């Protein structure tokens, strides 16, 4: 029953079973912040703080699980952090609820669970040295690990009670099977909006208006100053450099002093080697310049160099490179508007009948005989929610991605007992898992709604 939950977006409830798939992976450095509201951890749940250590531990659990599946996690940092933060919040909520109900895991349960983990055993017996070494390799203390195990075991206790009160009725199973296997006969009219002809002029106008959205190379506009030590002597040059640094920190860039020369003011990209008349050390450091690190200071034997970040620059891609994308975008936007307008129009004329609508809108009419709802969903690209609609409402109008479907069901043929019996055996465990997961989600959502949760947004910066 818990197998499905373990794959859900919240957490793996039996954490210690899956924890050691990532043993040996270096743990990210932990930086402790002190902010407004005195939040030093990842979040505060009902006045109880969740440590950054627990948060980063969860980050590693998620990251290593994805990497073990062959997923490149580099571009997914924000998503992983989001998921990890919500997971530790849910874990804390469930643990606090278990405490209220008096069913939190005991120290003895935690001990037995840890002694049972194969990763901690040598020659079939628990090894304290191995236990300490593995946790140390992940930069997690035994105390924190035991706390996490305690929370997860407590969540299991809660879900055991939830499982005991859960059931799937025969009526629910029969209803699902009936909708899946019933065969429909009737008329299905597919109407598309008038096709759109996009002109080159219209596409170019769109490009000019939205060209900032089609980013090509990203660069940085910088200004570089040079103070000549040989010309001014060391003491004066040093004073000039310090004064310039302070003025640049204040945001000044228009420096009028004949002893301070502007030698470069332009946009740079990844390749800084093309900038002449600056030392190699400055070329390397310019790659690091950013809004956060906006001043670069370099001293050589003969000069001081100071560089100031001015702004980020995004060079738009040329029209020809994004032309096809623009045409697709304009077509998609038109289809959304056209389908909505067509749906509203046909809804007012539905009483005229399918034949009349077919002639007026030049639609494609299909006579369907003994096809299942699943067949129709695939044929017209519908979502599963329409399964019950076809059975319940014998006629209606459905907006599709690129058109309108008008239907009229003349006959519904129920499945035979033999067909129903075979499908029931297959779907019953799936339906139980689906309903149980929905119940779990509702339960956690309720805990979230009633809780006071403060997230530390600095961990995303």
mmCIF file of C-alpha atoms in Angstrom, residues 63-446:
data_model
loop_
_atom_site.group_PDB
_atom_site.id
_atom_site.type_symbol
_atom_site.label_atom_id
_atom_site.label_comp_id
_atom_site.label_asym_id
_atom_site.label_seq_id
_atom_site.Cartn_x
_atom_site.Cartn_y
_atom_site.Cartn_z
ATOM 1 C CA UNK A 63 19.308 14.555 -6.195
ATOM 2 C CA UNK A 64 20.946 11.163 -5.908
ATOM 3 C CA UNK A 65 17.729 9.324 -6.665
ATOM 4 C CA UNK A 66 17.403 11.307 -9.904
ATOM 5 C CA UNK A 67 21.068 10.808 -10.821
ATOM 6 C CA UNK A 68 20.714 7.075 -10.248
ATOM 7 C CA UNK A 69 17.935 7.207 -12.864
ATOM 8 C CA UNK A 70 20.296 8.908 -15.321
ATOM 9 C CA UNK A 71 18.813 12.414 -14.902
ATOM 10 C CA UNK A 72 21.100 15.444 -15.236
ATOM 11 C CA UNK A 73 20.310 17.384 -12.053
ATOM 12 C CA UNK A 74 22.423 20.478 -12.817
ATOM 13 C CA UNK A 75 19.564 22.476 -14.406
ATOM 14 C CA UNK A 76 17.052 21.239 -11.797
ATOM 15 C CA UNK A 77 18.531 22.869 -8.698
ATOM 16 C CA UNK A 78 15.514 25.104 -7.950
ATOM 17 C CA UNK A 79 13.029 22.270 -8.528
ATOM 18 C CA UNK A 80 15.042 19.941 -6.268
ATOM 19 C CA UNK A 81 15.277 22.597 -3.542
ATOM 20 C CA UNK A 82 11.530 23.249 -3.822
ATOM 21 C CA UNK A 83 10.733 19.559 -3.532
ATOM 22 C CA UNK A 84 13.170 19.051 -0.643
ATOM 23 C CA UNK A 85 11.760 21.970 1.338
ATOM 24 C CA UNK A 86 8.169 20.796 0.920
ATOM 25 C CA UNK A 87 9.225 17.237 1.843
ATOM 26 C CA UNK A 88 10.842 18.241 5.145
ATOM 27 C CA UNK A 89 7.839 20.452 5.958
ATOM 28 C CA UNK A 90 5.453 17.544 5.318
ATOM 29 C CA UNK A 91 7.637 15.236 7.400
ATOM 30 C CA UNK A 92 7.516 17.684 10.307
ATOM 31 C CA UNK A 93 3.747 18.155 9.984
ATOM 32 C CA UNK A 94 3.152 14.402 10.059
ATOM 33 C CA UNK A 95 5.483 13.951 13.019
ATOM 34 C CA UNK A 96 3.735 16.698 15.000
ATOM 35 C CA UNK A 97 0.362 15.130 14.196
ATOM 36 C CA UNK A 98 1.619 11.722 15.366
ATOM 37 C CA UNK A 99 2.757 13.351 18.623
ATOM 38 C CA UNK A 100 -0.725 14.851 19.126
ATOM 39 C CA UNK A 101 -2.307 11.450 18.552
ATOM 40 C CA UNK A 102 0.126 9.815 20.963
ATOM 41 C CA UNK A 103 1.533 7.455 18.299
ATOM 42 C CA UNK A 104 4.987 8.944 17.687
ATOM 43 C CA UNK A 105 7.742 6.354 17.285
ATOM 44 C CA UNK A 106 9.635 5.451 20.432
ATOM 45 C CA UNK A 107 13.416 5.409 20.886
ATOM 46 C CA UNK A 108 13.270 1.618 20.918
ATOM 47 C CA UNK A 109 11.490 1.548 17.529
ATOM 48 C CA UNK A 110 14.089 3.891 16.046
ATOM 49 C CA UNK A 111 16.874 1.715 17.430
ATOM 50 C CA UNK A 112 15.354 -1.477 15.973
ATOM 51 C CA UNK A 113 14.843 0.163 12.591
ATOM 52 C CA UNK A 114 18.460 1.358 12.383
ATOM 53 C CA UNK A 115 19.839 -1.983 13.559
ATOM 54 C CA UNK A 116 17.895 -3.550 10.696
ATOM 55 C CA UNK A 117 19.469 -1.449 7.913
ATOM 56 C CA UNK A 118 21.713 -3.688 5.782
ATOM 57 C CA UNK A 119 24.058 -0.801 4.910
ATOM 58 C CA UNK A 120 25.100 -0.620 8.574
ATOM 59 C CA UNK A 121 25.910 -4.321 8.891
ATOM 60 C CA UNK A 122 29.170 -6.236 8.659
ATOM 61 C CA UNK A 123 29.006 -10.021 8.454
ATOM 62 C CA UNK A 124 25.269 -9.822 9.067
ATOM 63 C CA UNK A 125 25.567 -7.843 12.322
ATOM 64 C CA UNK A 126 25.110 -4.131 13.020
ATOM 65 C CA UNK A 127 28.453 -2.299 13.129
ATOM 66 C CA UNK A 128 28.567 0.945 15.079
ATOM 67 C CA UNK A 129 31.846 1.921 13.391
ATOM 68 C CA UNK A 130 30.307 1.419 9.949
ATOM 69 C CA UNK A 131 27.206 3.345 11.033
ATOM 70 C CA UNK A 132 29.255 6.343 12.237
ATOM 71 C CA UNK A 133 31.534 6.229 9.172
ATOM 72 C CA UNK A 134 28.669 6.201 6.657
ATOM 73 C CA UNK A 135 26.863 9.066 8.345
ATOM 74 C CA UNK A 136 30.093 11.018 8.680
ATOM 75 C CA UNK A 137 30.677 10.579 4.943
ATOM 76 C CA UNK A 138 27.359 12.307 4.352
ATOM 77 C CA UNK A 139 28.018 15.077 6.891
ATOM 78 C CA UNK A 140 25.052 14.030 8.986
ATOM 79 C CA UNK A 141 25.187 13.343 12.700
ATOM 80 C CA UNK A 142 23.718 10.177 14.230
ATOM 81 C CA UNK A 143 21.389 12.406 16.269
ATOM 82 C CA UNK A 144 19.917 14.038 13.146
ATOM 83 C CA UNK A 145 19.657 10.744 11.279
ATOM 84 C CA UNK A 146 17.850 9.148 14.203
ATOM 85 C CA UNK A 147 15.504 12.144 14.373
ATOM 86 C CA UNK A 148 14.644 11.723 10.672
ATOM 87 C CA UNK A 149 14.027 7.995 11.136
ATOM 88 C CA UNK A 150 11.826 8.778 14.146
ATOM 89 C CA UNK A 151 9.753 11.206 12.063
ATOM 90 C CA UNK A 152 9.366 8.725 9.210
ATOM 91 C CA UNK A 153 8.351 5.889 11.511
ATOM 92 C CA UNK A 154 5.816 8.196 13.163
ATOM 93 C CA UNK A 155 4.378 9.026 9.733
ATOM 94 C CA UNK A 156 4.042 5.283 9.104
ATOM 95 C CA UNK A 157 1.976 4.969 12.287
ATOM 96 C CA UNK A 158 -0.363 7.710 11.060
ATOM 97 C CA UNK A 159 -0.791 6.058 7.679
ATOM 98 C CA UNK A 160 -1.447 2.698 9.297
ATOM 99 C CA UNK A 161 -4.464 4.253 11.017
ATOM 100 C CA UNK A 162 -5.461 5.902 7.746
ATOM 101 C CA UNK A 163 -5.189 2.568 5.953
ATOM 102 C CA UNK A 164 -7.386 0.895 8.546
ATOM 103 C CA UNK A 165 -10.234 3.340 7.851
ATOM 104 C CA UNK A 166 -9.860 3.149 4.076
ATOM 105 C CA UNK A 167 -11.847 0.944 1.734
ATOM 106 C CA UNK A 168 -12.844 0.764 -1.930
ATOM 107 C CA UNK A 169 -16.481 -0.175 -2.471
ATOM 108 C CA UNK A 170 -17.790 -2.632 -5.078
ATOM 109 C CA UNK A 171 -19.888 0.207 -6.439
ATOM 110 C CA UNK A 172 -16.772 2.293 -7.177
ATOM 111 C CA UNK A 173 -15.074 -0.612 -8.949
ATOM 112 C CA UNK A 174 -18.200 -1.513 -10.942
ATOM 113 C CA UNK A 175 -18.722 2.116 -11.974
ATOM 114 C CA UNK A 176 -15.154 2.379 -13.247
ATOM 115 C CA UNK A 177 -15.367 -0.897 -15.180
ATOM 116 C CA UNK A 178 -18.737 0.077 -16.666
ATOM 117 C CA UNK A 179 -17.326 3.377 -17.962
ATOM 118 C CA UNK A 180 -14.238 1.668 -19.338
ATOM 119 C CA UNK A 181 -15.909 -1.191 -21.187
ATOM 120 C CA UNK A 182 -19.326 0.147 -22.217
ATOM 121 C CA UNK A 183 -19.659 0.436 -25.991
ATOM 122 C CA UNK A 184 -21.135 3.574 -27.495
ATOM 123 C CA UNK A 185 -22.953 4.198 -30.766
ATOM 124 C CA UNK A 186 -23.920 7.600 -32.096
ATOM 125 C CA UNK A 187 -22.930 10.698 -34.089
ATOM 126 C CA UNK A 188 -19.697 12.609 -33.512
ATOM 127 C CA UNK A 189 -19.226 15.917 -35.336
ATOM 128 C CA UNK A 190 -15.775 17.497 -35.430
ATOM 129 C CA UNK A 191 -15.688 21.217 -36.337
ATOM 130 C CA UNK A 192 -12.504 23.215 -36.849
ATOM 131 C CA UNK A 193 -12.182 27.009 -36.925
ATOM 132 C CA UNK A 194 -11.302 28.710 -40.197
ATOM 133 C CA UNK A 195 -7.564 28.320 -40.861
ATOM 134 C CA UNK A 196 -5.344 31.311 -40.187
ATOM 135 C CA UNK A 197 -3.018 32.771 -42.810
ATOM 136 C CA UNK A 198 -0.118 34.537 -41.099
ATOM 137 C CA UNK A 199 1.628 37.188 -43.148
ATOM 138 C CA UNK A 200 5.354 37.879 -43.029
ATOM 139 C CA UNK A 201 4.566 41.434 -41.970
ATOM 140 C CA UNK A 202 2.484 40.252 -39.014
ATOM 141 C CA UNK A 203 5.239 37.854 -37.898
ATOM 142 C CA UNK A 204 7.865 40.606 -38.106
ATOM 143 C CA UNK A 205 5.686 42.988 -36.097
ATOM 144 C CA UNK A 206 5.356 40.335 -33.400
ATOM 145 C CA UNK A 207 9.140 39.811 -33.423
ATOM 146 C CA UNK A 208 9.876 43.524 -32.995
ATOM 147 C CA UNK A 209 7.442 43.721 -30.099
ATOM 148 C CA UNK A 210 8.704 40.561 -28.354
ATOM 149 C CA UNK A 211 12.329 40.270 -29.473
ATOM 150 C CA UNK A 212 13.565 40.459 -25.872
ATOM 151 C CA UNK A 213 11.928 37.041 -25.323
ATOM 152 C CA UNK A 214 14.121 35.441 -27.995
ATOM 153 C CA UNK A 215 17.442 35.661 -26.237
ATOM 154 C CA UNK A 216 20.632 34.664 -27.953
ATOM 155 C CA UNK A 217 23.975 35.501 -26.405
ATOM 156 C CA UNK A 218 23.979 36.880 -22.879
ATOM 157 C CA UNK A 219 26.685 39.381 -22.056
ATOM 158 C CA UNK A 220 27.708 42.008 -19.529
ATOM 159 C CA UNK A 221 28.357 45.673 -20.144
ATOM 160 C CA UNK A 222 31.425 46.733 -18.159
ATOM 161 C CA UNK A 223 33.710 49.719 -17.849
ATOM 162 C CA UNK A 224 37.458 49.318 -17.159
ATOM 163 C CA UNK A 225 39.682 52.041 -15.680
ATOM 164 C CA UNK A 226 43.481 52.156 -15.650
ATOM 165 C CA UNK A 227 45.710 54.125 -13.259
ATOM 166 C CA UNK A 228 49.340 54.322 -14.441
ATOM 167 C CA UNK A 229 51.735 53.764 -11.496
ATOM 168 C CA UNK A 230 54.851 54.867 -13.456
ATOM 169 C CA UNK A 231 53.207 58.173 -14.335
ATOM 170 C CA UNK A 232 51.732 58.980 -10.913
ATOM 171 C CA UNK A 233 54.103 57.160 -8.495
ATOM 172 C CA UNK A 234 53.017 54.391 -6.144
ATOM 173 C CA UNK A 235 51.573 56.478 -3.303
ATOM 174 C CA UNK A 236 49.423 58.707 -5.531
ATOM 175 C CA UNK A 237 48.293 55.774 -7.663
ATOM 176 C CA UNK A 238 47.227 53.826 -4.592
ATOM 177 C CA UNK A 239 45.235 56.823 -3.300
ATOM 178 C CA UNK A 240 43.572 57.260 -6.713
ATOM 179 C CA UNK A 241 42.699 53.559 -6.835
ATOM 180 C CA UNK A 242 41.119 53.595 -3.362
ATOM 181 C CA UNK A 243 39.137 56.722 -4.165
ATOM 182 C CA UNK A 244 37.947 55.223 -7.451
ATOM 183 C CA UNK A 245 36.929 51.985 -5.728
ATOM 184 C CA UNK A 246 34.775 53.894 -3.211
ATOM 185 C CA UNK A 247 33.120 55.944 -5.953
ATOM 186 C CA UNK A 248 32.384 52.838 -7.995
ATOM 187 C CA UNK A 249 30.812 51.235 -4.924
ATOM 188 C CA UNK A 250 28.437 54.214 -4.749
ATOM 189 C CA UNK A 251 27.432 53.609 -8.351
ATOM 190 C CA UNK A 252 29.428 56.426 -9.953
ATOM 191 C CA UNK A 253 30.902 55.630 -13.354
ATOM 192 C CA UNK A 254 31.436 59.088 -14.892
ATOM 193 C CA UNK A 255 34.900 59.727 -13.470
ATOM 194 C CA UNK A 256 36.583 62.923 -14.657
ATOM 195 C CA UNK A 257 40.243 62.741 -13.726
ATOM 196 C CA UNK A 258 43.066 62.841 -16.246
ATOM 197 C CA UNK A 259 45.056 60.340 -14.176
ATOM 198 C CA UNK A 260 42.216 57.771 -14.404
ATOM 199 C CA UNK A 261 41.802 56.513 -17.959
ATOM 200 C CA UNK A 262 38.788 54.632 -19.280
ATOM 201 C CA UNK A 263 40.339 51.968 -21.498
ATOM 202 C CA UNK A 264 37.219 49.879 -22.202
ATOM 203 C CA UNK A 265 33.456 50.395 -22.091
ATOM 204 C CA UNK A 266 31.511 47.785 -23.970
ATOM 205 C CA UNK A 267 29.718 44.447 -23.760
ATOM 206 C CA UNK A 268 31.772 41.357 -22.987
ATOM 207 C CA UNK A 269 30.783 37.743 -23.501
ATOM 208 C CA UNK A 270 32.404 34.541 -22.287
ATOM 209 C CA UNK A 271 35.448 35.190 -24.425
ATOM 210 C CA UNK A 272 37.368 38.001 -22.692
ATOM 211 C CA UNK A 273 40.595 37.216 -24.570
ATOM 212 C CA UNK A 274 39.538 39.598 -27.327
ATOM 213 C CA UNK A 275 39.960 42.604 -24.994
ATOM 214 C CA UNK A 276 43.365 44.119 -25.654
ATOM 215 C CA UNK A 277 45.572 46.174 -23.324
ATOM 216 C CA UNK A 278 44.503 44.457 -20.103
ATOM 217 C CA UNK A 279 46.469 41.874 -18.086
ATOM 218 C CA UNK A 280 45.613 38.153 -18.166
ATOM 219 C CA UNK A 281 44.591 38.155 -14.498
ATOM 220 C CA UNK A 282 41.934 40.797 -15.214
ATOM 221 C CA UNK A 283 40.665 38.832 -18.246
ATOM 222 C CA UNK A 284 40.109 35.827 -15.995
ATOM 223 C CA UNK A 285 38.415 37.848 -13.238
ATOM 224 C CA UNK A 286 36.098 39.597 -15.705
ATOM 225 C CA UNK A 287 34.385 36.254 -16.283
ATOM 226 C CA UNK A 288 33.250 36.401 -12.639
ATOM 227 C CA UNK A 289 31.885 39.957 -12.692
ATOM 228 C CA UNK A 290 28.135 40.108 -11.982
ATOM 229 C CA UNK A 291 25.466 42.234 -10.278
ATOM 230 C CA UNK A 292 26.508 40.690 -6.945
ATOM 231 C CA UNK A 293 30.248 40.880 -7.548
ATOM 232 C CA UNK A 294 30.178 44.144 -9.447
ATOM 233 C CA UNK A 295 33.720 45.522 -8.958
ATOM 234 C CA UNK A 296 36.949 43.831 -10.018
ATOM 235 C CA UNK A 297 40.284 45.151 -8.671
ATOM 236 C CA UNK A 298 43.638 44.061 -10.132
ATOM 237 C CA UNK A 299 47.137 45.458 -9.508
ATOM 238 C CA UNK A 300 50.126 44.818 -11.757
ATOM 239 C CA UNK A 301 53.686 46.166 -11.559
ATOM 240 C CA UNK A 302 52.844 49.202 -13.663
ATOM 241 C CA UNK A 303 49.130 49.897 -13.117
ATOM 242 C CA UNK A 304 45.898 49.533 -11.142
ATOM 243 C CA UNK A 305 42.876 48.201 -13.040
ATOM 244 C CA UNK A 306 39.331 48.591 -11.759
ATOM 245 C CA UNK A 307 36.282 47.299 -13.588
ATOM 246 C CA UNK A 308 32.616 48.005 -12.802
ATOM 247 C CA UNK A 309 29.599 45.916 -13.877
ATOM 248 C CA UNK A 310 27.023 48.192 -15.519
ATOM 249 C CA UNK A 311 24.200 45.940 -16.711
ATOM 250 C CA UNK A 312 23.333 42.556 -18.110
ATOM 251 C CA UNK A 313 22.842 42.495 -21.865
ATOM 252 C CA UNK A 314 20.747 40.003 -23.786
ATOM 253 C CA UNK A 315 21.291 39.968 -27.495
ATOM 254 C CA UNK A 316 18.129 38.841 -29.307
ATOM 255 C CA UNK A 317 18.323 36.087 -31.889
ATOM 256 C CA UNK A 318 17.856 37.295 -35.501
ATOM 257 C CA UNK A 319 14.347 37.105 -36.955
ATOM 258 C CA UNK A 320 15.206 34.355 -39.457
ATOM 259 C CA UNK A 321 16.306 32.036 -36.658
ATOM 260 C CA UNK A 322 13.049 32.376 -34.713
ATOM 261 C CA UNK A 323 10.684 32.842 -37.646
ATOM 262 C CA UNK A 324 9.232 29.304 -37.476
ATOM 263 C CA UNK A 325 8.778 29.582 -33.709
ATOM 264 C CA UNK A 326 6.890 32.869 -34.133
ATOM 265 C CA UNK A 327 4.599 31.378 -36.783
ATOM 266 C CA UNK A 328 3.821 28.455 -34.439
ATOM 267 C CA UNK A 329 3.168 30.838 -31.544
ATOM 268 C CA UNK A 330 0.809 33.034 -33.582
ATOM 269 C CA UNK A 331 -1.008 29.972 -34.871
ATOM 270 C CA UNK A 332 -1.382 28.523 -31.358
ATOM 271 C CA UNK A 333 -2.680 31.820 -29.952
ATOM 272 C CA UNK A 334 -5.160 32.123 -32.812
ATOM 273 C CA UNK A 335 -6.424 28.553 -32.335
ATOM 274 C CA UNK A 336 -7.046 29.124 -28.623
ATOM 275 C CA UNK A 337 -9.080 32.253 -29.314
ATOM 276 C CA UNK A 338 -10.866 30.727 -32.325
ATOM 277 C CA UNK A 339 -11.823 27.520 -30.468
ATOM 278 C CA UNK A 340 -13.175 29.529 -27.531
ATOM 279 C CA UNK A 341 -15.248 31.760 -29.821
ATOM 280 C CA UNK A 342 -16.473 28.775 -31.849
ATOM 281 C CA UNK A 343 -17.454 26.896 -28.677
ATOM 282 C CA UNK A 344 -19.475 29.864 -27.403
ATOM 283 C CA UNK A 345 -21.168 30.258 -30.779
ATOM 284 C CA UNK A 346 -22.084 26.574 -31.241
ATOM 285 C CA UNK A 347 -23.299 26.308 -27.621
ATOM 286 C CA UNK A 348 -26.036 28.802 -28.496
ATOM 287 C CA UNK A 349 -27.035 26.802 -31.599
ATOM 288 C CA UNK A 350 -26.818 23.235 -30.235
ATOM 289 C CA UNK A 351 -30.586 22.816 -30.374
ATOM 290 C CA UNK A 352 -30.437 22.970 -34.190
ATOM 291 C CA UNK A 353 -29.091 19.402 -34.331
ATOM 292 C CA UNK A 354 -25.883 17.807 -35.576
ATOM 293 C CA UNK A 355 -26.894 17.693 -39.262
ATOM 294 C CA UNK A 356 -27.637 21.410 -39.305
ATOM 295 C CA UNK A 357 -24.366 22.261 -37.527
ATOM 296 C CA UNK A 358 -22.414 20.067 -39.956
ATOM 297 C CA UNK A 359 -23.756 21.950 -42.977
ATOM 298 C CA UNK A 360 -23.296 25.403 -41.468
ATOM 299 C CA UNK A 361 -19.744 24.895 -40.182
ATOM 300 C CA UNK A 362 -18.503 22.355 -42.751
ATOM 301 C CA UNK A 363 -17.782 19.818 -40.018
ATOM 302 C CA UNK A 364 -16.679 16.202 -40.304
ATOM 303 C CA UNK A 365 -19.402 13.794 -39.147
ATOM 304 C CA UNK A 366 -18.557 10.243 -38.016
ATOM 305 C CA UNK A 367 -21.070 7.505 -37.273
ATOM 306 C CA UNK A 368 -19.647 5.592 -34.309
ATOM 307 C CA UNK A 369 -20.787 2.033 -33.605
ATOM 308 C CA UNK A 370 -19.859 -0.052 -30.556
ATOM 309 C CA UNK A 371 -16.693 1.837 -29.597
ATOM 310 C CA UNK A 372 -15.503 2.095 -26.001
ATOM 311 C CA UNK A 373 -14.957 5.406 -24.253
ATOM 312 C CA UNK A 374 -11.241 4.659 -24.256
ATOM 313 C CA UNK A 375 -11.313 4.352 -28.068
ATOM 314 C CA UNK A 376 -13.009 7.746 -28.346
ATOM 315 C CA UNK A 377 -10.565 9.377 -25.927
ATOM 316 C CA UNK A 378 -7.658 8.221 -28.082
ATOM 317 C CA UNK A 379 -9.390 9.091 -31.366
ATOM 318 C CA UNK A 380 -10.171 12.693 -30.414
ATOM 319 C CA UNK A 381 -7.318 13.385 -28.000
ATOM 320 C CA UNK A 382 -9.579 13.784 -24.985
ATOM 321 C CA UNK A 383 -8.656 13.667 -21.313
ATOM 322 C CA UNK A 384 -9.949 10.740 -19.160
ATOM 323 C CA UNK A 385 -12.408 13.020 -17.335
ATOM 324 C CA UNK A 386 -14.714 12.708 -20.354
ATOM 325 C CA UNK A 387 -15.228 8.988 -19.660
ATOM 326 C CA UNK A 388 -18.107 9.631 -17.272
ATOM 327 C CA UNK A 389 -19.424 12.497 -19.416
ATOM 328 C CA UNK A 390 -20.186 10.245 -22.401
ATOM 329 C CA UNK A 391 -22.046 7.792 -20.160
ATOM 330 C CA UNK A 392 -23.912 10.392 -18.127
ATOM 331 C CA UNK A 393 -24.794 12.952 -20.817
ATOM 332 C CA UNK A 394 -25.979 11.427 -24.063
ATOM 333 C CA UNK A 395 -25.310 14.628 -25.999
ATOM 334 C CA UNK A 396 -23.053 17.621 -25.575
ATOM 335 C CA UNK A 397 -20.253 19.863 -26.846
ATOM 336 C CA UNK A 398 -16.558 19.489 -25.960
ATOM 337 C CA UNK A 399 -13.832 22.078 -26.720
ATOM 338 C CA UNK A 400 -10.666 20.391 -28.036
ATOM 339 C CA UNK A 401 -7.211 21.825 -28.600
ATOM 340 C CA UNK A 402 -7.873 22.718 -32.230
ATOM 341 C CA UNK A 403 -11.625 22.342 -32.678
ATOM 342 C CA UNK A 404 -15.037 21.467 -31.251
ATOM 343 C CA UNK A 405 -16.572 18.021 -30.807
ATOM 344 C CA UNK A 406 -20.377 17.782 -30.873
ATOM 345 C CA UNK A 407 -21.720 14.351 -29.924
ATOM 346 C CA UNK A 408 -25.014 12.538 -29.612
ATOM 347 C CA UNK A 409 -25.015 9.029 -28.116
ATOM 348 C CA UNK A 410 -27.866 6.833 -29.404
ATOM 349 C CA UNK A 411 -26.974 3.607 -27.595
ATOM 350 C CA UNK A 412 -24.813 2.417 -24.677
ATOM 351 C CA UNK A 413 -24.080 -1.323 -24.593
ATOM 352 C CA UNK A 414 -22.879 -2.442 -21.120
ATOM 353 C CA UNK A 415 -20.007 -4.947 -20.803
ATOM 354 C CA UNK A 416 -20.668 -8.649 -20.302
ATOM 355 C CA UNK A 417 -20.111 -10.238 -16.887
ATOM 356 C CA UNK A 418 -17.060 -12.027 -18.257
ATOM 357 C CA UNK A 419 -15.502 -8.787 -19.564
ATOM 358 C CA UNK A 420 -16.250 -6.993 -16.294
ATOM 359 C CA UNK A 421 -14.804 -9.790 -14.168
ATOM 360 C CA UNK A 422 -11.489 -9.829 -16.013
ATOM 361 C CA UNK A 423 -11.002 -6.055 -15.793
ATOM 362 C CA UNK A 424 -12.018 -5.928 -12.125
ATOM 363 C CA UNK A 425 -9.135 -8.204 -11.177
ATOM 364 C CA UNK A 426 -6.675 -5.965 -13.014
ATOM 365 C CA UNK A 427 -7.878 -2.559 -11.880
ATOM 366 C CA UNK A 428 -8.861 -3.158 -8.258
ATOM 367 C CA UNK A 429 -5.315 -2.780 -6.815
ATOM 368 C CA UNK A 430 -4.662 0.214 -9.078
ATOM 369 C CA UNK A 431 -7.862 1.937 -8.003
ATOM 370 C CA UNK A 432 -7.053 1.250 -4.348
ATOM 371 C CA UNK A 433 -3.631 2.831 -4.703
ATOM 372 C CA UNK A 434 -5.064 5.799 -6.567
ATOM 373 C CA UNK A 435 -7.792 6.415 -4.001
ATOM 374 C CA UNK A 436 -5.407 5.873 -1.104
ATOM 375 C CA UNK A 437 -2.900 8.367 -2.531
ATOM 376 C CA UNK A 438 -5.706 10.897 -3.005
ATOM 377 C CA UNK A 439 -6.717 10.371 0.608
ATOM 378 C CA UNK A 440 -3.127 10.862 1.775
ATOM 379 C CA UNK A 441 -2.819 14.055 -0.245
ATOM 380 C CA UNK A 442 -6.056 15.414 1.219
ATOM 381 C CA UNK A 443 -4.793 14.542 4.698
ATOM 382 C CA UNK A 444 -1.479 16.366 4.204
ATOM 383 C CA UNK A 445 -3.201 19.329 2.547
ATOM 384 C CA UNK A 446 -5.451 19.627 5.604
#
